[in-house]
Amino acid sequence: MMNIHYFLTPADQPSQLISIDCGIDMAKDTHVPATMPTIIRASVNGIPRQTFLPSDTNLLASAQARLNDTCINSCATLLYSAFMPAANRCAILSTHDLPRVCFHADDDSLWRNVSWTHFWEKPVWILPIHRSSPVGHWVLCAVDFPSRKLLLFDSLAEQKPWKNEIKVSHCCKLIIY
């Protein structure tokens, strides 16, 4: 059982310690306040500020809710920072980075959002992707440059190959950037 402690600052309250229990039995022992505050984790060591609105913390507290992009991106960033320096060989990218490339975002916008990751120095990129079909869920793609492999983790995957679903041109644009 592993406990991670963060000093998080709700927007309307003084700093408080929130303990995140990473054990398997977390859901049954978790007390969820009736009214969740907005929780802000300040920028630390170049890692951007993370903001959880009450709606986000309610999703995280629910065993049944589907997570949104804020939950996925912010929790991935929190885990990344919690496991430093061991996680330093990975770049954690946002769920918004690939769509930015797909829809031709300008270089300044891309750089503003990914520069903190130092992706150009990392042999492994972690990229969460929202799959809208068939049921709308999250998958995780790990880009392992040394082995030249894309590893797709999909909890709802069928046995049929998924390679035809990858839009290589968009991944290449992100990698070339």
JSON list of C-alpha atoms in Angstrom, two decimals:
[
{"chain": "A", "resi": 1, "resn": "MET", "atom": "CA", "xyz": [0.00, 0.00, 0.00]},
{"chain": "A", "resi": 2, "resn": "MET", "atom": "CA", "xyz": [1.46, 3.35, -1.03]},
{"chain": "A", "resi": 3, "resn": "ASN", "atom": "CA", "xyz": [0.38, 6.76, 0.22]},
{"chain": "A", "resi": 4, "resn": "ILE", "atom": "CA", "xyz": [1.16, 9.96, -1.63]},
{"chain": "A", "resi": 5, "resn": "HIS", "atom": "CA", "xyz": [0.75, 13.26, 0.19]},
{"chain": "A", "resi": 6, "resn": "TYR", "atom": "CA", "xyz": [0.32, 16.60, -1.57]},
{"chain": "A", "resi": 7, "resn": "PHE", "atom": "CA", "xyz": [-0.13, 20.07, -0.27]},
{"chain": "A", "resi": 8, "resn": "LEU", "atom": "CA", "xyz": [-3.00, 21.29, -2.39]},
{"chain": "A", "resi": 9, "resn": "THR", "atom": "CA", "xyz": [-4.49, 24.72, -2.20]},
{"chain": "A", "resi": 10, "resn": "PRO", "atom": "CA", "xyz": [-8.24, 25.04, -2.64]},
{"chain": "A", "resi": 11, "resn": "ALA", "atom": "CA", "xyz": [-9.06, 28.32, -4.32]},
{"chain": "A", "resi": 12, "resn": "ASP", "atom": "CA", "xyz": [-11.11, 29.64, -1.41]},
{"chain": "A", "resi": 13, "resn": "GLN", "atom": "CA", "xyz": [-9.29, 28.05, 1.55]},
{"chain": "A", "resi": 14, "resn": "PRO", "atom": "CA", "xyz": [-5.81, 28.06, 3.10]},
{"chain": "A", "resi": 15, "resn": "SER", "atom": "CA", "xyz": [-3.39, 25.29, 2.19]},
{"chain": "A", "resi": 16, "resn": "GLN", "atom": "CA", "xyz": [-4.32, 21.84, 3.40]},
{"chain": "A", "resi": 17, "resn": "LEU", "atom": "CA", "xyz": [-2.79, 18.39, 3.20]},
{"chain": "A", "resi": 18, "resn": "ILE", "atom": "CA", "xyz": [-4.72, 15.94, 1.06]},
{"chain": "A", "resi": 19, "resn": "SER", "atom": "CA", "xyz": [-3.65, 12.33, 1.29]},
{"chain": "A", "resi": 20, "resn": "ILE", "atom": "CA", "xyz": [-4.07, 10.19, -1.80]},
{"chain": "A", "resi": 21, "resn": "ASP", "atom": "CA", "xyz": [-4.09, 6.48, -1.00]},
{"chain": "A", "resi": 22, "resn": "CYS", "atom": "CA", "xyz": [-2.93, 4.51, -4.04]},
{"chain": "A", "resi": 23, "resn": "GLY", "atom": "CA", "xyz": [-3.97, 1.15, -2.64]},
{"chain": "A", "resi": 24, "resn": "ILE", "atom": "CA", "xyz": [-6.40, -1.21, -4.30]},
{"chain": "A", "resi": 25, "resn": "ASP", "atom": "CA", "xyz": [-9.08, -0.70, -1.64]},
{"chain": "A", "resi": 26, "resn": "MET", "atom": "CA", "xyz": [-9.08, 3.08, -2.04]},
{"chain": "A", "resi": 27, "resn": "ALA", "atom": "CA", "xyz": [-12.72, 3.48, -3.13]},
{"chain": "A", "resi": 28, "resn": "LYS", "atom": "CA", "xyz": [-14.30, 1.70, -0.17]},
{"chain": "A", "resi": 29, "resn": "ASP", "atom": "CA", "xyz": [-12.36, 3.67, 2.46]},
{"chain": "A", "resi": 30, "resn": "THR", "atom": "CA", "xyz": [-12.54, 7.10, 0.84]},
{"chain": "A", "resi": 31, "resn": "HIS", "atom": "CA", "xyz": [-14.60, 9.80, 2.51]},
{"chain": "A", "resi": 32, "resn": "VAL", "atom": "CA", "xyz": [-15.90, 12.30, -0.01]},
{"chain": "A", "resi": 33, "resn": "PRO", "atom": "CA", "xyz": [-17.11, 15.65, 1.33]},
{"chain": "A", "resi": 34, "resn": "ALA", "atom": "CA", "xyz": [-20.57, 16.75, 0.20]},
{"chain": "A", "resi": 35, "resn": "THR", "atom": "CA", "xyz": [-19.13, 19.90, -1.32]},
{"chain": "A", "resi": 36, "resn": "MET", "atom": "CA", "xyz": [-15.78, 19.55, -3.03]},
{"chain": "A", "resi": 37, "resn": "PRO", "atom": "CA", "xyz": [-13.56, 22.62, -3.22]},
{"chain": "A", "resi": 38, "resn": "THR", "atom": "CA", "xyz": [-11.57, 23.69, -6.26]},
{"chain": "A", "resi": 39, "resn": "ILE", "atom": "CA", "xyz": [-8.12, 22.23, -5.66]},
{"chain": "A", "resi": 40, "resn": "ILE", "atom": "CA", "xyz": [-5.03, 23.82, -7.17]},
{"chain": "A", "resi": 41, "resn": "ARG", "atom": "CA", "xyz": [-1.56, 22.31, -7.10]},
{"chain": "A", "resi": 42, "resn": "ALA", "atom": "CA", "xyz": [0.94, 25.07, -7.70]},
{"chain": "A", "resi": 43, "resn": "SER", "atom": "CA", "xyz": [3.60, 24.77, -10.38]},
{"chain": "A", "resi": 44, "resn": "VAL", "atom": "CA", "xyz": [6.56, 22.82, -8.98]},
{"chain": "A", "resi": 45, "resn": "ASN", "atom": "CA", "xyz": [9.95, 22.24, -10.64]},
{"chain": "A", "resi": 46, "resn": "GLY", "atom": "CA", "xyz": [8.69, 23.38, -14.04]},
{"chain": "A", "resi": 47, "resn": "ILE", "atom": "CA", "xyz": [5.64, 21.10, -13.93]},
{"chain": "A", "resi": 48, "resn": "PRO", "atom": "CA", "xyz": [2.55, 23.21, -14.70]},
{"chain": "A", "resi": 49, "resn": "ARG", "atom": "CA", "xyz": [-0.11, 24.09, -12.17]},
{"chain": "A", "resi": 50, "resn": "GLN", "atom": "CA", "xyz": [-2.91, 21.53, -11.89]},
{"chain": "A", "resi": 51, "resn": "THR", "atom": "CA", "xyz": [-6.47, 22.65, -11.18]},
{"chain": "A", "resi": 52, "resn": "PHE", "atom": "CA", "xyz": [-9.26, 20.30, -10.17]},
{"chain": "A", "resi": 53, "resn": "LEU", "atom": "CA", "xyz": [-12.75, 21.82, -10.20]},
{"chain": "A", "resi": 54, "resn": "PRO", "atom": "CA", "xyz": [-15.40, 20.32, -7.89]},
{"chain": "A", "resi": 55, "resn": "SER", "atom": "CA", "xyz": [-16.84, 18.45, -10.87]},
{"chain": "A", "resi": 56, "resn": "ASP", "atom": "CA", "xyz": [-13.41, 16.87, -11.51]},
{"chain": "A", "resi": 57, "resn": "THR", "atom": "CA", "xyz": [-12.89, 15.77, -7.92]},
{"chain": "A", "resi": 58, "resn": "ASN", "atom": "CA", "xyz": [-16.40, 14.30, -7.87]},
{"chain": "A", "resi": 59, "resn": "LEU", "atom": "CA", "xyz": [-15.53, 12.25, -10.96]},
{"chain": "A", "resi": 60, "resn": "LEU", "atom": "CA", "xyz": [-12.32, 11.03, -9.31]},
{"chain": "A", "resi": 61, "resn": "ALA", "atom": "CA", "xyz": [-14.18, 10.12, -6.13]},
{"chain": "A", "resi": 62, "resn": "SER", "atom": "CA", "xyz": [-16.77, 8.07, -8.00]},
{"chain": "A", "resi": 63, "resn": "ALA", "atom": "CA", "xyz": [-16.18, 4.41, -8.72]},
{"chain": "A", "resi": 64, "resn": "GLN", "atom": "CA", "xyz": [-18.63, 4.59, -11.65]},
{"chain": "A", "resi": 65, "resn": "ALA", "atom": "CA", "xyz": [-17.95, 7.92, -13.37]},
{"chain": "A", "resi": 66, "resn": "ARG", "atom": "CA", "xyz": [-16.15, 8.30, -16.69]},
{"chain": "A", "resi": 67, "resn": "LEU", "atom": "CA", "xyz": [-13.07, 10.47, -16.36]},
{"chain": "A", "resi": 68, "resn": "ASN", "atom": "CA", "xyz": [-12.71, 13.67, -18.35]},
{"chain": "A", "resi": 69, "resn": "ASP", "atom": "CA", "xyz": [-9.60, 15.19, -19.92]},
{"chain": "A", "resi": 70, "resn": "THR", "atom": "CA", "xyz": [-8.77, 17.26, -16.83]},
{"chain": "A", "resi": 71, "resn": "CYS", "atom": "CA", "xyz": [-8.78, 14.13, -14.64]},
{"chain": "A", "resi": 72, "resn": "ILE", "atom": "CA", "xyz": [-6.61, 12.18, -17.10]},
{"chain": "A", "resi": 73, "resn": "ASN", "atom": "CA", "xyz": [-4.10, 14.98, -17.78]},
{"chain": "A", "resi": 74, "resn": "SER", "atom": "CA", "xyz": [-3.80, 16.29, -14.23]},
{"chain": "A", "resi": 75, "resn": "CYS", "atom": "CA", "xyz": [-3.59, 12.87, -12.59]},
{"chain": "A", "resi": 76, "resn": "ALA", "atom": "CA", "xyz": [-0.97, 11.75, -15.12]},
{"chain": "A", "resi": 77, "resn": "THR", "atom": "CA", "xyz": [1.04, 14.87, -14.32]},
{"chain": "A", "resi": 78, "resn": "LEU", "atom": "CA", "xyz": [0.67, 14.31, -10.56]},
{"chain": "A", "resi": 79, "resn": "LEU", "atom": "CA", "xyz": [1.84, 10.70, -10.91]},
{"chain": "A", "resi": 80, "resn": "TYR", "atom": "CA", "xyz": [4.74, 11.82, -13.08]},
{"chain": "A", "resi": 81, "resn": "SER", "atom": "CA", "xyz": [5.87, 14.31, -10.43]},
{"chain": "A", "resi": 82, "resn": "ALA", "atom": "CA", "xyz": [5.36, 11.78, -7.61]},
{"chain": "A", "resi": 83, "resn": "PHE", "atom": "CA", "xyz": [7.63, 9.22, -9.26]},
{"chain": "A", "resi": 84, "resn": "MET", "atom": "CA", "xyz": [10.47, 11.59, -10.11]},
{"chain": "A", "resi": 85, "resn": "PRO", "atom": "CA", "xyz": [13.36, 11.06, -10.67]},
{"chain": "A", "resi": 86, "resn": "ALA", "atom": "CA", "xyz": [12.52, 7.51, -11.87]},
{"chain": "A", "resi": 87, "resn": "ALA", "atom": "CA", "xyz": [9.95, 8.92, -14.33]},
{"chain": "A", "resi": 88, "resn": "ASN", "atom": "CA", "xyz": [12.47, 11.35, -15.79]},
{"chain": "A", "resi": 89, "resn": "ARG", "atom": "CA", "xyz": [13.06, 9.18, -18.88]},
{"chain": "A", "resi": 90, "resn": "CYS", "atom": "CA", "xyz": [9.41, 9.66, -19.92]},
{"chain": "A", "resi": 91, "resn": "ALA", "atom": "CA", "xyz": [7.55, 12.63, -21.33]},
{"chain": "A", "resi": 92, "resn": "ILE", "atom": "CA", "xyz": [3.91, 12.76, -20.27]},
{"chain": "A", "resi": 93, "resn": "LEU", "atom": "CA", "xyz": [1.95, 14.45, -23.03]},
{"chain": "A", "resi": 94, "resn": "SER", "atom": "CA", "xyz": [-1.55, 15.87, -22.74]},
{"chain": "A", "resi": 95, "resn": "THR", "atom": "CA", "xyz": [-4.68, 14.46, -24.30]},
{"chain": "A", "resi": 96, "resn": "HIS", "atom": "CA", "xyz": [-4.83, 17.78, -26.18]},
{"chain": "A", "resi": 97, "resn": "ASP", "atom": "CA", "xyz": [-1.40, 17.57, -27.85]},
{"chain": "A", "resi": 98, "resn": "LEU", "atom": "CA", "xyz": [-2.25, 15.16, -30.67]},
{"chain": "A", "resi": 99, "resn": "PRO", "atom": "CA", "xyz": [-5.48, 17.02, -31.58]},
{"chain": "A", "resi": 100, "resn": "ARG", "atom": "CA", "xyz": [-3.49, 20.27, -31.62]},
{"chain": "A", "resi": 101, "resn": "VAL", "atom": "CA", "xyz": [-1.21, 18.72, -34.23]},
{"chain": "A", "resi": 102, "resn": "CYS", "atom": "CA", "xyz": [-4.14, 17.20, -36.16]},
{"chain": "A", "resi": 103, "resn": "PHE", "atom": "CA", "xyz": [-5.90, 20.55, -36.38]},
{"chain": "A", "resi": 104, "resn": "HIS", "atom": "CA", "xyz": [-2.74, 22.49, -37.31]},
{"chain": "A", "resi": 105, "resn": "ALA", "atom": "CA", "xyz": [-2.22, 24.52, -34.14]},
{"chain": "A", "resi": 106, "resn": "ASP", "atom": "CA", "xyz": [0.49, 27.13, -34.51]},
{"chain": "A", "resi": 107, "resn": "ASP", "atom": "CA", "xyz": [4.01, 26.39, -33.28]},
{"chain": "A", "resi": 108, "resn": "ASP", "atom": "CA", "xyz": [3.75, 28.86, -30.38]},
{"chain": "A", "resi": 109, "resn": "SER", "atom": "CA", "xyz": [0.66, 27.10, -29.04]},
{"chain": "A", "resi": 110, "resn": "LEU", "atom": "CA", "xyz": [2.28, 23.68, -29.34]},
{"chain": "A", "resi": 111, "resn": "TRP", "atom": "CA", "xyz": [5.49, 24.85, -27.69]},
{"chain": "A", "resi": 112, "resn": "ARG", "atom": "CA", "xyz": [3.66, 26.61, -24.83]},
{"chain": "A", "resi": 113, "resn": "ASN", "atom": "CA", "xyz": [1.85, 23.37, -23.99]},
{"chain": "A", "resi": 114, "resn": "VAL", "atom": "CA", "xyz": [4.60, 20.76, -24.41]},
{"chain": "A", "resi": 115, "resn": "SER", "atom": "CA", "xyz": [7.90, 22.50, -23.65]},
{"chain": "A", "resi": 116, "resn": "TRP", "atom": "CA", "xyz": [7.70, 21.70, -19.92]},
{"chain": "A", "resi": 117, "resn": "THR", "atom": "CA", "xyz": [7.93, 17.97, -20.77]},
{"chain": "A", "resi": 118, "resn": "HIS", "atom": "CA", "xyz": [11.37, 18.24, -22.42]},
{"chain": "A", "resi": 119, "resn": "PHE", "atom": "CA", "xyz": [10.06, 15.57, -24.80]},
{"chain": "A", "resi": 120, "resn": "TRP", "atom": "CA", "xyz": [13.05, 15.99, -27.12]},
{"chain": "A", "resi": 121, "resn": "GLU", "atom": "CA", "xyz": [15.31, 14.59, -24.37]},
{"chain": "A", "resi": 122, "resn": "LYS", "atom": "CA", "xyz": [13.12, 11.60, -23.49]},
{"chain": "A", "resi": 123, "resn": "PRO", "atom": "CA", "xyz": [13.30, 8.10, -25.01]},
{"chain": "A", "resi": 124, "resn": "VAL", "atom": "CA", "xyz": [9.69, 7.31, -24.04]},
{"chain": "A", "resi": 125, "resn": "TRP", "atom": "CA", "xyz": [6.56, 9.40, -24.58]},
{"chain": "A", "resi": 126, "resn": "ILE", "atom": "CA", "xyz": [3.30, 8.62, -22.80]},
{"chain": "A", "resi": 127, "resn": "LEU", "atom": "CA", "xyz": [0.25, 9.83, -24.72]},
{"chain": "A", "resi": 128, "resn": "PRO", "atom": "CA", "xyz": [-3.31, 9.39, -23.39]},
{"chain": "A", "resi": 129, "resn": "ILE", "atom": "CA", "xyz": [-5.86, 9.28, -26.21]},
{"chain": "A", "resi": 130, "resn": "HIS", "atom": "CA", "xyz": [-9.64, 9.55, -26.03]},
{"chain": "A", "resi": 131, "resn": "ARG", "atom": "CA", "xyz": [-11.36, 7.05, -28.32]},
{"chain": "A", "resi": 132, "resn": "SER", "atom": "CA", "xyz": [-14.83, 8.26, -29.09]},
{"chain": "A", "resi": 133, "resn": "SER", "atom": "CA", "xyz": [-16.01, 4.96, -30.55]},
{"chain": "A", "resi": 134, "resn": "PRO", "atom": "CA", "xyz": [-17.32, 2.48, -29.88]},
{"chain": "A", "resi": 135, "resn": "VAL", "atom": "CA", "xyz": [-18.15, 3.56, -26.30]},
{"chain": "A", "resi": 136, "resn": "GLY", "atom": "CA", "xyz": [-15.92, 6.56, -25.56]},
{"chain": "A", "resi": 137, "resn": "HIS", "atom": "CA", "xyz": [-13.00, 5.59, -23.33]},
{"chain": "A", "resi": 138, "resn": "TRP", "atom": "CA", "xyz": [-9.35, 6.35, -22.74]},
{"chain": "A", "resi": 139, "resn": "VAL", "atom": "CA", "xyz": [-6.41, 4.40, -24.11]},
{"chain": "A", "resi": 140, "resn": "LEU", "atom": "CA", "xyz": [-2.72, 4.94, -23.50]},
{"chain": "A", "resi": 141, "resn": "CYS", "atom": "CA", "xyz": [-0.05, 4.96, -26.17]},
{"chain": "A", "resi": 142, "resn": "ALA", "atom": "CA", "xyz": [3.60, 4.64, -25.20]},
{"chain": "A", "resi": 143, "resn": "VAL", "atom": "CA", "xyz": [6.05, 5.70, -27.90]},
{"chain": "A", "resi": 144, "resn": "ASP", "atom": "CA", "xyz": [9.31, 3.87, -27.25]},
{"chain": "A", "resi": 145, "resn": "PHE", "atom": "CA", "xyz": [11.96, 5.43, -29.49]},
{"chain": "A", "resi": 146, "resn": "PRO", "atom": "CA", "xyz": [14.88, 3.09, -28.71]},
{"chain": "A", "resi": 147, "resn": "SER", "atom": "CA", "xyz": [12.85, 0.02, -29.70]},
{"chain": "A", "resi": 148, "resn": "ARG", "atom": "CA", "xyz": [10.93, 1.90, -32.44]},
{"chain": "A", "resi": 149, "resn": "LYS", "atom": "CA", "xyz": [7.61, 0.64, -31.06]},
{"chain": "A", "resi": 150, "resn": "LEU", "atom": "CA", "xyz": [4.18, 2.10, -30.38]},
{"chain": "A", "resi": 151, "resn": "LEU", "atom": "CA", "xyz": [2.57, 0.29, -27.45]},
{"chain": "A", "resi": 152, "resn": "LEU", "atom": "CA", "xyz": [-1.20, 0.73, -27.14]},
{"chain": "A", "resi": 153, "resn": "PHE", "atom": "CA", "xyz": [-2.92, -0.10, -23.86]},
{"chain": "A", "resi": 154, "resn": "ASP", "atom": "CA", "xyz": [-6.65, -0.46, -24.36]},
{"chain": "A", "resi": 155, "resn": "SER", "atom": "CA", "xyz": [-8.75, -2.08, -21.63]},
{"chain": "A", "resi": 156, "resn": "LEU", "atom": "CA", "xyz": [-11.64, -2.61, -24.07]},
{"chain": "A", "resi": 157, "resn": "ALA", "atom": "CA", "xyz": [-9.54, -3.92, -26.97]},
{"chain": "A", "resi": 158, "resn": "GLU", "atom": "CA", "xyz": [-10.72, -6.82, -29.02]},
{"chain": "A", "resi": 159, "resn": "GLN", "atom": "CA", "xyz": [-8.42, -9.45, -30.44]},
{"chain": "A", "resi": 160, "resn": "LYS", "atom": "CA", "xyz": [-8.37, -7.88, -33.92]},
{"chain": "A", "resi": 161, "resn": "PRO", "atom": "CA", "xyz": [-5.37, -5.67, -34.75]},
{"chain": "A", "resi": 162, "resn": "TRP", "atom": "CA", "xyz": [-5.69, -1.93, -34.14]},
{"chain": "A", "resi": 163, "resn": "LYS", "atom": "CA", "xyz": [-2.82, -0.86, -36.42]},
{"chain": "A", "resi": 164, "resn": "ASN", "atom": "CA", "xyz": [-5.19, 0.39, -39.13]},
{"chain": "A", "resi": 165, "resn": "GLU", "atom": "CA", "xyz": [-6.68, 2.87, -36.65]},
{"chain": "A", "resi": 166, "resn": "ILE", "atom": "CA", "xyz": [-3.44, 4.82, -36.20]},
{"chain": "A", "resi": 167, "resn": "LYS", "atom": "CA", "xyz": [-3.22, 7.97, -38.26]},
{"chain": "A", "resi": 168, "resn": "VAL", "atom": "CA", "xyz": [0.50, 7.73, -38.90]},
{"chain": "A", "resi": 169, "resn": "SER", "atom": "CA", "xyz": [0.75, 11.18, -40.41]},
{"chain": "A", "resi": 170, "resn": "HIS", "atom": "CA", "xyz": [-0.54, 12.82, -37.19]},
{"chain": "A", "resi": 171, "resn": "CYS", "atom": "CA", "xyz": [1.79, 10.80, -34.96]},
{"chain": "A", "resi": 172, "resn": "CYS", "atom": "CA", "xyz": [4.70, 11.64, -37.25]},
{"chain": "A", "resi": 173, "resn": "LYS", "atom": "CA", "xyz": [3.87, 15.34, -37.11]},
{"chain": "A", "resi": 174, "resn": "LEU", "atom": "CA", "xyz": [3.93, 15.19, -33.33]},
{"chain": "A", "resi": 175, "resn": "ILE", "atom": "CA", "xyz": [7.20, 13.24, -33.34]},
{"chain": "A", "resi": 176, "resn": "ILE", "atom": "CA", "xyz": [8.84, 15.52, -35.91]},
{"chain": "A", "resi": 177, "resn": "TYR", "atom": "CA", "xyz": [7.76, 18.65, -34.08]}
]
